[in-house]
Coordinates of C-alpha atoms in Angstrom, one line a residue:
Chain A
M249 CA -14.1 12.8 -44.8
G250 CA -16.1 15.1 -42.4
V251 CA -14.9 18.1 -40.7
I252 CA -16.4 19.6 -37.6
T253 CA -15.5 22.8 -35.9
L254 CA -16.2 23.4 -32.2
F255 CA -16.2 26.8 -30.6
G256 CA -17.5 28.7 -27.6
A257 CA -19.0 32.2 -27.8
K258 CA -17.6 33.7 -24.5
G259 CA -15.9 32.5 -21.4
S260 CA -14.6 28.9 -21.1
P261 CA -17.7 26.7 -21.6
G262 CA -15.7 23.6 -22.1
V263 CA -14.9 23.5 -25.8
T264 CA -11.7 21.7 -25.4
T265 CA -13.1 19.1 -23.1
T266 CA -16.1 18.6 -25.5
A267 CA -13.6 18.3 -28.4
L268 CA -11.5 15.7 -26.6
L269 CA -14.6 13.7 -25.6
A270 CA -15.8 13.7 -29.1
A271 CA -12.5 12.6 -30.5
A272 CA -12.3 9.8 -27.8
L273 CA -15.8 8.5 -28.5
W274 CA -15.9 9.1 -32.3
P275 CA -17.1 5.9 -34.0
R276 CA -14.8 6.4 -37.0
P277 CA -11.1 7.3 -37.3
A278 CA -10.6 10.9 -36.3
V279 CA -8.0 13.5 -35.8
L280 CA -8.4 16.3 -33.2
V281 CA -6.8 19.7 -34.3
D282 CA -6.2 22.0 -31.5
A283 CA -6.6 25.3 -33.3
D284 CA -7.6 27.3 -30.2
S285 CA -7.5 31.0 -30.9
D286 CA -5.9 31.7 -27.5
G287 CA -3.2 29.0 -27.8
G288 CA -3.3 25.2 -27.6
D289 CA -4.3 23.4 -24.4
V290 CA -4.3 19.8 -25.4
A291 CA -0.6 19.5 -25.4
L292 CA -0.5 20.9 -21.9
R293 CA -3.4 18.8 -20.6
L294 CA -2.6 15.2 -21.8
P295 CA 0.6 13.2 -22.1
R296 CA 1.4 11.0 -25.1
A297 CA 0.3 7.5 -25.2
D298 CA 3.8 6.3 -24.3
G299 CA 3.8 8.5 -21.1
S300 CA 6.1 11.2 -22.4
A301 CA 5.0 14.8 -22.6
M302 CA 3.5 16.0 -25.9
D303 CA 5.9 17.9 -28.2
R304 CA 4.4 21.4 -28.4
S305 CA 6.7 22.3 -31.2
K306 CA 5.3 19.7 -33.5
G307 CA 1.7 20.3 -34.7
L308 CA 0.1 23.2 -36.3
L309 CA 3.4 25.0 -35.8
T310 CA 5.1 22.7 -38.2
L311 CA 2.0 22.1 -40.3
L312 CA 1.0 25.6 -41.2
P313 CA 4.3 26.6 -43.0
L314 CA 3.6 23.7 -45.3
A315 CA 0.1 25.1 -46.0
R316 CA 1.6 27.9 -48.1
R317 CA 1.3 25.4 -50.9
E318 CA -1.5 22.9 -51.3
L319 CA -1.4 20.4 -48.4
A320 CA -1.9 16.7 -49.1
A321 CA -4.1 15.0 -46.6
H322 CA -1.5 12.4 -45.4
V323 CA 0.9 15.3 -44.5
V324 CA -1.6 16.4 -41.8
A325 CA -1.4 12.9 -40.2
E326 CA 2.4 13.0 -40.1
H327 CA 2.2 16.1 -37.8
A328 CA -0.3 14.5 -35.4
Q329 CA 0.8 12.8 -32.0
T330 CA -1.0 10.0 -30.2
V331 CA -2.2 11.1 -26.7
L332 CA -2.9 8.8 -23.8
G333 CA -5.9 6.8 -24.8
G334 CA -5.3 6.7 -28.5
V335 CA -6.6 9.9 -29.9
E336 CA -4.6 11.6 -32.6
V337 CA -4.0 15.3 -31.8
V338 CA -2.3 18.1 -33.9
A339 CA -0.9 20.3 -31.2
G340 CA -1.9 23.9 -31.2
L341 CA -0.1 27.2 -31.4
A342 CA 1.4 29.0 -28.5
G343 CA -0.8 32.0 -28.3
P344 CA -3.2 34.3 -30.2
E345 CA -0.2 36.2 -31.7
Q346 CA 0.8 33.2 -33.6
V347 CA -2.7 32.5 -34.6
N348 CA -3.1 35.9 -36.1
A349 CA 0.3 35.9 -37.7
V350 CA -0.4 32.9 -39.8
G351 CA -3.8 34.4 -40.9
P352 CA -4.0 33.6 -44.6
L353 CA -2.8 30.1 -44.0
W354 CA -5.9 29.0 -42.2
G355 CA -7.8 28.8 -45.4
S356 CA -5.4 26.3 -47.1
L357 CA -5.3 24.3 -43.9
A358 CA -9.1 24.2 -44.1
S359 CA -9.0 22.8 -47.6
A360 CA -6.4 20.2 -46.6
F361 CA -8.7 19.0 -43.9
R362 CA -11.6 18.7 -46.2
S363 CA -9.6 16.5 -48.7
M364 CA -8.5 14.0 -45.9
Q365 CA -9.9 10.7 -46.8
D366 CA -9.2 8.3 -44.1
A367 CA -10.2 10.2 -41.0
D368 CA -12.7 12.8 -39.8
V369 CA -11.3 16.1 -38.5
I370 CA -12.4 17.6 -35.3
I371 CA -11.3 21.2 -34.9
D372 CA -11.3 23.0 -31.6
V373 CA -11.0 26.8 -32.4
G374 CA -11.8 28.0 -28.9
R375 CA -13.5 31.3 -29.7
L376 CA -14.8 32.3 -33.0
H377 CA -16.5 35.4 -34.5
S378 CA -17.4 36.6 -37.9
Q379 CA -14.2 38.5 -38.3
S380 CA -11.9 35.8 -36.9
V381 CA -8.8 34.9 -38.9
Q382 CA -9.8 31.3 -38.4
L383 CA -13.2 31.7 -40.0
P384 CA -12.2 29.7 -43.1
L385 CA -11.9 26.6 -40.9
A386 CA -15.6 27.0 -40.0
Q387 CA -16.6 27.8 -43.6
E388 CA -15.0 24.6 -44.8
S389 CA -16.5 22.4 -42.1
D390 CA -19.5 20.2 -42.6
L391 CA -20.7 21.2 -39.1
V392 CA -20.0 24.2 -36.9
L393 CA -20.9 23.3 -33.2
C394 CA -21.3 26.1 -30.6
V395 CA -20.7 24.8 -27.0
L396 CA -22.4 26.7 -24.3
R397 CA -23.1 26.6 -20.6
L398 CA -26.5 26.9 -19.1
S399 CA -26.1 30.5 -17.9
V400 CA -27.7 33.7 -18.9
T401 CA -24.5 35.2 -20.4
G402 CA -23.5 31.9 -22.1
V403 CA -26.9 31.5 -23.8
I404 CA -27.3 35.1 -24.8
H405 CA -23.8 35.6 -26.1
S406 CA -24.0 32.2 -28.0
R407 CA -27.3 33.2 -29.6
E408 CA -25.9 36.7 -30.7
R409 CA -22.7 35.1 -31.9
L410 CA -24.5 32.5 -34.0
R411 CA -26.8 35.2 -35.5
A412 CA -23.9 37.4 -36.4
M413 CA -21.9 34.6 -37.8
Q414 CA -24.6 33.1 -40.0
P415 CA -24.2 35.3 -43.0
H416 CA -20.5 34.8 -43.0
L417 CA -20.4 31.1 -43.0
R418 CA -20.7 30.6 -46.7
S419 CA -17.3 29.6 -48.1
T420 CA -15.7 30.7 -51.3
T421 CA -16.7 27.3 -52.9
G422 CA -20.4 28.1 -52.2
R423 CA -20.9 25.5 -49.5
S424 CA -22.3 26.3 -46.1
P425 CA -21.7 24.2 -43.0
R426 CA -24.6 23.0 -40.8
V427 CA -24.7 24.9 -37.4
G428 CA -25.5 23.2 -34.2
I429 CA -25.3 23.7 -30.4
V430 CA -24.3 21.5 -27.4
V431 CA -25.4 22.6 -24.1
I432 CA -23.4 21.7 -21.0
A433 CA -25.6 21.7 -17.8
P434 CA -26.0 19.8 -14.5
P435 CA -27.7 16.4 -14.9
G436 CA -31.2 17.5 -13.7
A437 CA -31.7 20.5 -15.8
E438 CA -33.3 19.0 -18.8
R439 CA -36.1 21.3 -18.9
D440 CA -34.0 24.4 -18.9
V441 CA -31.8 22.9 -21.5
V442 CA -34.7 22.3 -23.7
S443 CA -36.0 25.9 -23.4
V444 CA -32.5 27.3 -24.0
A445 CA -32.2 25.2 -27.2
S446 CA -35.5 26.2 -28.5
S447 CA -34.8 29.9 -27.8
I448 CA -31.6 29.6 -29.8
T449 CA -33.0 27.5 -32.7
G450 CA -35.8 29.9 -32.9
A451 CA -33.6 33.0 -32.9
V452 CA -31.1 31.6 -35.4
P453 CA -33.0 29.6 -38.0
G454 CA -31.2 26.5 -39.2
T455 CA -29.5 25.8 -35.9
E456 CA -29.8 22.3 -34.7
M457 CA -29.7 21.1 -31.1
F458 CA -27.3 18.1 -30.7
G459 CA -27.8 17.4 -27.0
H460 CA -27.3 18.0 -23.4
L461 CA -23.8 17.1 -22.0
C462 CA -23.8 16.7 -18.3
Y463 CA -21.6 19.0 -16.4
D464 CA -19.3 16.6 -14.5
E465 CA -16.2 17.5 -12.5
T466 CA -14.9 14.1 -12.1
G467 CA -15.3 13.3 -15.7
G468 CA -13.8 16.6 -16.7
R469 CA -10.7 15.8 -14.7
L470 CA -10.1 12.9 -17.1
F471 CA -9.3 15.3 -19.8
L472 CA -7.0 17.2 -17.6
G473 CA -4.7 14.3 -17.4
E474 CA -5.7 13.3 -13.9
P475 CA -6.4 9.8 -13.0
V476 CA -10.1 9.0 -12.9
S477 CA -11.4 5.5 -12.0
R478 CA -13.7 3.8 -14.4
P479 CA -13.9 6.7 -16.9
E480 CA -16.5 5.1 -19.0
R481 CA -18.9 5.2 -16.0
T482 CA -18.6 9.0 -15.4
L483 CA -21.6 11.1 -16.1
L484 CA -19.7 13.1 -18.7
V485 CA -18.8 10.1 -20.8
R486 CA -22.2 8.5 -20.4
S487 CA -24.1 11.6 -21.5
G488 CA -21.3 12.3 -24.1
R489 CA -21.9 9.1 -26.0
K490 CA -25.4 10.2 -27.0
V491 CA -24.2 13.6 -28.1
V492 CA -21.3 12.3 -30.0
D493 CA -23.3 9.7 -31.8
A494 CA -25.8 12.5 -32.8
V495 CA -22.9 14.7 -34.1
A496 CA -21.1 11.9 -35.8
G497 CA -24.3 10.8 -37.5
S498 CA -25.0 14.2 -38.9
V499 CA -21.5 14.5 -40.5
P500 CA -21.5 13.0 -44.0
V501 CA -19.1 10.3 -44.8
S502 CA -17.7 10.5 -48.3
P503 CA -19.4 7.9 -50.5
L504 CA -16.3 6.4 -51.9
V505 CA -13.6 5.4 -49.5
T506 CA -11.1 3.0 -50.8
T507 CA -8.3 2.7 -48.4
P508 CA -5.3 0.5 -49.2
V509 CA -3.9 -0.9 -46.0
A510 CA -0.9 -3.1 -45.3
S511 CA -2.8 -6.2 -44.8
P512 CA -6.3 -6.7 -46.1
D513 CA -8.9 -7.4 -43.6
P514 CA -10.0 -11.0 -44.0
T515 CA -13.6 -10.5 -43.1
D516 CA -14.0 -8.4 -46.1
V517 CA -13.2 -11.2 -48.5
L518 CA -16.4 -12.3 -50.3
D519 CA -16.2 -15.2 -52.6
G520 CA -12.6 -15.2 -52.6
Q521 CA -12.5 -11.7 -53.9
V522 CA -11.3 -8.7 -51.8
V523 CA -13.8 -5.9 -52.1
G524 CA -13.7 -2.3 -51.2
V525 CA -16.0 -0.9 -48.5
Q526 CA -18.5 1.8 -49.1
V527 CA -21.8 3.1 -48.0
D528 CA -25.2 3.1 -49.5
G529 CA -24.5 0.6 -52.2
Q530 CA -23.3 3.0 -54.8
L531 CA -21.1 2.1 -57.7
D532 CA -17.5 3.1 -57.7
P533 CA -16.3 5.0 -60.7
D534 CA -15.1 1.8 -62.4
G535 CA -18.6 0.7 -62.7
V536 CA -18.0 -2.5 -60.5
P537 CA -20.8 -3.0 -57.9
T538 CA -19.4 -3.2 -54.4
R539 CA -21.0 -4.4 -51.3
R540 CA -21.1 -3.4 -47.7
S541 CA -18.7 -4.9 -45.3
I542 CA -19.9 -8.1 -43.6
R543 CA -19.1 -7.0 -40.1
K544 CA -21.8 -4.4 -39.2
N545 CA -19.8 -3.2 -36.2
Q546 CA -16.9 -2.0 -38.2
P547 CA -18.3 0.4 -40.7
R548 CA -14.9 1.4 -42.1
R549 CA -12.7 -1.6 -42.4
G550 CA -11.0 -1.3 -45.8
G551 CA -10.1 -4.2 -47.9
T552 CA -7.6 -3.6 -50.7
G553 CA -9.0 -0.7 -52.7
R554 CA -9.8 -0.6 -56.3
R555 CA -7.9 2.1 -58.0
Chain B
M189 CA -13.6 12.6 -55.9
S190 CA -12.1 9.2 -55.9
T191 CA -8.8 10.0 -54.7
T192 CA -7.2 7.2 -52.7
S193 CA -4.7 8.1 -50.1
V194 CA -1.9 6.1 -48.6
R195 CA -2.9 5.4 -45.0
P196 CA -0.1 6.7 -42.8
A197 CA 1.0 4.7 -39.9
G198 CA -0.1 7.2 -37.3
L199 CA -3.8 7.3 -37.9
P200 CA -6.0 5.6 -35.4
L201 CA -8.3 2.7 -36.0
A202 CA -12.0 3.1 -35.6
A203 CA -13.2 3.1 -32.0
G204 CA -16.2 0.8 -32.7
P205 CA -19.4 0.9 -30.6
G206 CA -17.9 -0.6 -27.4
G207 CA -14.4 0.8 -27.5
T208 CA -13.3 4.3 -26.7
R209 CA -10.0 6.3 -26.7
L210 CA -10.5 7.8 -23.3
P211 CA -7.3 8.9 -21.6
T212 CA -7.4 6.4 -18.7
T213 CA -4.4 5.7 -16.5
R214 CA -5.1 2.3 -15.1
T215 CA -1.6 1.3 -14.0
R216 CA -2.2 1.9 -10.4
R217 CA -5.3 -0.4 -10.1
P218 CA -3.8 -3.9 -10.3
T219 CA -1.4 -3.1 -7.4
F220 CA -4.2 -1.8 -5.2
A221 CA -6.4 -4.7 -6.1
A222 CA -3.7 -7.2 -5.2
L223 CA -3.0 -5.4 -1.9
A224 CA -6.6 -5.3 -1.0
V225 CA -7.0 -9.1 -1.6
L226 CA -3.8 -9.7 0.4
L227 CA -5.2 -7.7 3.3
I228 CA -8.5 -9.5 3.2
L229 CA -6.8 -12.8 3.3
V230 CA -4.5 -11.9 6.3
G231 CA -7.5 -10.6 8.2
A232 CA -9.6 -13.7 7.5
L233 CA -6.8 -16.0 8.5
A234 CA -6.1 -14.0 11.7
S235 CA -9.8 -14.1 12.7
A236 CA -10.0 -17.8 12.0
W237 CA -6.9 -18.5 14.0
L238 CA -8.3 -16.4 17.0
V239 CA -11.5 -18.2 16.9
Y240 CA -9.7 -21.6 16.9
R241 CA -7.6 -20.6 19.8
S242 CA -10.5 -19.3 21.9
G243 CA -12.2 -22.6 21.4
N244 CA -9.4 -24.8 22.4
R245 CA -9.9 -25.0 26.1
V246 CA -8.8 -27.7 28.5
D247 CA -9.5 -28.5 32.1
V248 CA -6.8 -27.2 34.5
L249 CA -6.3 -27.1 38.2
V250 CA -7.0 -24.0 40.3
A251 CA -6.6 -23.6 44.1
S252 CA -9.9 -24.1 45.8
G253 CA -8.8 -22.3 49.0
D254 CA -5.8 -20.4 50.3
I255 CA -2.7 -22.5 50.4
E256 CA 0.1 -21.7 52.9
A257 CA 3.6 -21.9 51.8
G258 CA 5.1 -25.2 52.8
Q259 CA 1.7 -26.8 53.1
Q260 CA 1.3 -30.3 52.0
I261 CA -1.2 -30.6 49.3
T262 CA -4.3 -32.7 49.5
E263 CA -7.0 -33.4 47.1
G264 CA -9.3 -30.9 48.6
D265 CA -6.9 -28.1 47.7
F266 CA -7.7 -28.5 44.0
S267 CA -10.7 -27.5 41.8
V268 CA -11.0 -27.4 38.1
A269 CA -11.5 -24.6 35.5
R270 CA -11.6 -24.5 31.7
V271 CA -9.0 -22.2 30.0
A272 CA -7.3 -21.8 26.8
T273 CA -3.7 -22.7 27.8
D274 CA -1.4 -21.1 25.1
D275 CA 1.6 -23.3 26.1
A276 CA 1.6 -21.9 29.7
P277 CA 2.9 -24.2 32.4
V278 CA -0.6 -24.9 33.9
I279 CA -1.5 -28.3 35.3
I280 CA -4.1 -30.2 33.4
A281 CA -6.7 -31.8 35.6
S282 CA -5.7 -35.3 34.8
A283 CA -2.3 -34.8 36.3
Q284 CA -3.7 -34.0 39.7
G285 CA -2.4 -37.3 41.2
N286 CA 1.1 -36.2 40.5
F287 CA 0.8 -33.2 42.8
L288 CA -0.9 -34.8 45.7
G289 CA 1.5 -35.0 48.7
T290 CA 3.8 -32.3 47.4
Y291 CA 4.4 -29.1 49.3
A292 CA 3.5 -25.5 48.2
A293 CA 6.5 -23.5 47.4
T294 CA 4.7 -20.1 48.0
S295 CA 1.4 -19.1 49.5
I296 CA -1.3 -19.4 46.9
P297 CA -4.5 -17.4 47.2
E298 CA -7.9 -19.0 46.5
G299 CA -8.7 -19.3 42.8
T300 CA -5.2 -19.0 41.4
L301 CA -4.4 -21.1 38.3
L302 CA -1.9 -23.6 39.5
N303 CA 1.5 -23.8 37.9
R304 CA 3.8 -26.8 38.2
N305 CA 6.5 -24.4 39.5
M306 CA 4.4 -23.8 42.6
F307 CA 4.9 -27.3 44.0
L308 CA 7.9 -29.2 45.4
K309 CA 8.3 -32.9 45.8
E310 CA 9.7 -32.7 49.3
D311 CA 11.0 -30.2 51.8
V312 CA 14.1 -31.2 53.7
I313 CA 15.6 -29.9 56.9
P314 CA 18.8 -28.1 55.9
Q315 CA 22.2 -29.1 57.2
N316 CA 22.5 -26.1 59.5
G317 CA 19.0 -26.3 60.9
V318 CA 17.2 -28.2 63.5
V319 CA 13.6 -28.5 64.4
V320 CA 12.8 -27.5 67.9
G321 CA 9.6 -28.1 69.6
M322 CA 7.8 -26.0 72.3
V323 CA 4.5 -26.0 74.0
L324 CA 2.7 -22.6 74.3
T325 CA 0.0 -21.6 76.7
P326 CA -2.7 -19.5 75.4
Q327 CA -1.0 -16.4 76.7
Q328 CA 2.1 -17.2 74.7
R329 CA 0.6 -17.3 71.3
P330 CA -1.8 -15.3 69.0
A331 CA -5.6 -16.0 69.3
K332 CA -5.8 -17.6 66.0
D333 CA -3.6 -20.6 66.0
V334 CA -0.5 -20.7 64.0
S335 CA -0.3 -23.1 61.1
P336 CA 2.6 -24.9 59.4
G337 CA 4.4 -22.6 57.0
D338 CA 3.9 -19.4 59.0
V339 CA 6.8 -17.3 59.8
V340 CA 6.9 -16.4 63.5
R341 CA 9.1 -14.4 66.0
L342 CA 10.0 -15.9 69.3
Y343 CA 10.2 -13.7 72.3
L344 CA 11.5 -14.3 75.9
V345 CA 8.9 -13.8 78.6
P346 CA 9.1 -14.1 82.5
P347 CA 8.4 -17.5 83.9
S348 CA 4.9 -18.1 84.8
E349 CA 5.6 -20.1 87.8
A350 CA 8.5 -20.8 89.9
G351 CA 11.2 -22.5 88.0
G352 CA 14.6 -22.1 86.4
T353 CA 14.9 -18.8 84.7
V354 CA 16.7 -18.2 81.6
P355 CA 19.1 -15.4 81.2
G356 CA 17.8 -12.4 79.3
E357 CA 15.4 -9.5 79.5
S358 CA 11.8 -10.1 79.3
G359 CA 10.6 -9.0 75.8
D360 CA 13.9 -9.8 74.1
T361 CA 13.7 -11.4 70.8
V362 CA 15.0 -14.9 70.9
V363 CA 15.0 -15.5 67.3
A364 CA 13.7 -12.9 64.7
A365 CA 11.9 -15.1 62.1
V366 CA 11.5 -18.8 62.0
R367 CA 9.3 -21.2 60.0
V368 CA 6.7 -23.2 61.7
I369 CA 7.0 -26.8 60.6
E370 CA 4.2 -28.5 62.6
V371 CA 1.5 -27.6 64.9
G372 CA -0.7 -29.8 67.1
P373 CA -2.4 -29.9 70.6
A374 CA 0.0 -30.5 73.4
S375 CA -2.0 -33.3 74.9
S376 CA -5.6 -34.1 74.6
G377 CA -7.7 -31.8 76.8
S378 CA -5.1 -29.2 77.6
Q379 CA -5.0 -25.8 76.0
G380 CA -1.4 -25.9 75.3
L381 CA -0.2 -25.8 71.6
A382 CA 2.7 -27.8 70.5
V383 CA 4.6 -26.0 67.8
S384 CA 7.8 -27.1 66.0
V385 CA 9.9 -24.5 64.5
L386 CA 13.0 -24.6 62.3
V387 CA 15.9 -22.7 63.8
G388 CA 19.5 -22.4 62.9
T389 CA 21.9 -24.6 64.8
G390 CA 23.5 -21.7 66.4
E391 CA 20.3 -20.4 68.0
S392 CA 18.8 -23.8 68.8
G393 CA 20.3 -23.8 72.3
K394 CA 18.7 -20.6 73.3
V395 CA 15.4 -21.7 72.0
V396 CA 15.3 -25.0 73.6
A397 CA 16.4 -23.5 77.0
A398 CA 13.7 -20.9 76.8
S399 CA 11.0 -23.2 75.6
S400 CA 11.7 -25.9 78.1
A401 CA 11.4 -23.3 80.9
G402 CA 8.1 -22.1 79.4
Q403 CA 9.5 -18.7 78.8
I404 CA 8.8 -18.5 75.0
A405 CA 6.1 -16.5 73.5
L406 CA 5.3 -16.5 69.8
A407 CA 4.2 -13.8 67.4
R408 CA 3.2 -14.4 63.9
L409 CA 4.9 -12.3 61.2
S410 CA 3.3 -11.3 57.9
T411 CA 3.2 -14.0 55.3
G412 CA 5.8 -12.7 53.0
T413 CA 8.5 -12.5 55.7
K414 CA 11.6 -14.6 54.9
P415 CA 12.8 -16.6 57.8
T416 CA 16.5 -16.7 58.7
I417 CA 16.6 -20.4 57.8
D418 CA 14.2 -22.2 55.6
L419 CA 13.3 -25.6 54.4
V420 CA 15.3 -27.0 51.5
R421 CA 12.9 -27.1 48.6
E422 CA 14.5 -29.2 45.9

């Protein structure tokens, strides 16, 4: 399914928090990959769902050696851990030395992410530039998202970075990801956000603006593992829903997803026949017409698939 | 690409429009909520109880005027007030009749809430005491008359007219502190004051001798003074 890569041009604009927020609010199954070029943060910030600390030795560290060969999609899921709240996270590497040391393997990891069928992949690469060893991750993505703050340095560096990266984003298979920005700013700064967005989209043609994420300290503490009361009411989450919906809407969903699950979902039984779920009413390769799922709220509930 | 993939056990379910996978820790909340409810209930109950108690007033007896120790109680000594009693030994107004004719055990200032421990059924002359009477001229007593229950000191004074003299220096104390039992005019029209005091048997002889010779003078002591011998208040 879809792959998106988040990065920040300079400083610490909040890429990891944005990536965690996106993974938490994502309307479809998703896996967050903590590929921060300076070393993974998520395993240090959040505990596992059962309350224990995340295992920092399991994640990209164990996954990347397997990427010497072609990686199957389900292998990625085996190296993910469930954090508090339910997000699946592939823990990051310890530092930039390791990130560079596994240089050539980022490409095969990127291909593995592309071929994952049952979940979207949200990759947090922290910093990215046109000579980054992690560039293949961006090249293989459906969407590359630049997170920036509403500051002079943030805006200008982001703009220059996007401009410099644009010619390098074409992957070896000829695809090019969409490029977008998300601006993090205080709640009242809509006008400044709009002007910043238009200056960047004007300077770097093809860049899309995905929205304004409110700078919210209380909400931010949520993703640092600190207790926050009524998190869904924080400004960060409320503004984040709109942005994440826009981002998720722009990421294509593969037309044919047939997902065998342990027990078929009974609501997908039509006329006594269990059907597969898919989008846009297309035919599956067997030539049998399939229909949308009855329940509109659950876009991806799979019945027993047709092989 | 129609590859199907086995869904591994670890992958998450779709969040859906209303659900999220935000990292919330809500375990503290129920305890605080329960504690808050408990505090509210306790506070509400305490206030209700206080209001109830403050409204639960009864009529009780108070002293309408100063009452001397040993004074016999009459109806005029009582007046009524409304208070919340809280199980204190106050006398409710309807029990007034029980206390008429009793004697005050202590001196009671005006306005005091009366307590059943302040009153005694009777006072009795003790075994080793006698009541001795005397008649005092105006020179032999304070300007304001003594009253029953006062504690007084008796002094020996020189005879006012020729008559038998009692041995002893003028100004000597005959008895240090005695309780006045009764007071009344000596005989109608005269200025003499008839006073009865309670003295110990041993000293009664001196007092009688001095009083019959008219050589006794009386000085009132402060109210709290304890006399050498006192009425039996049982």
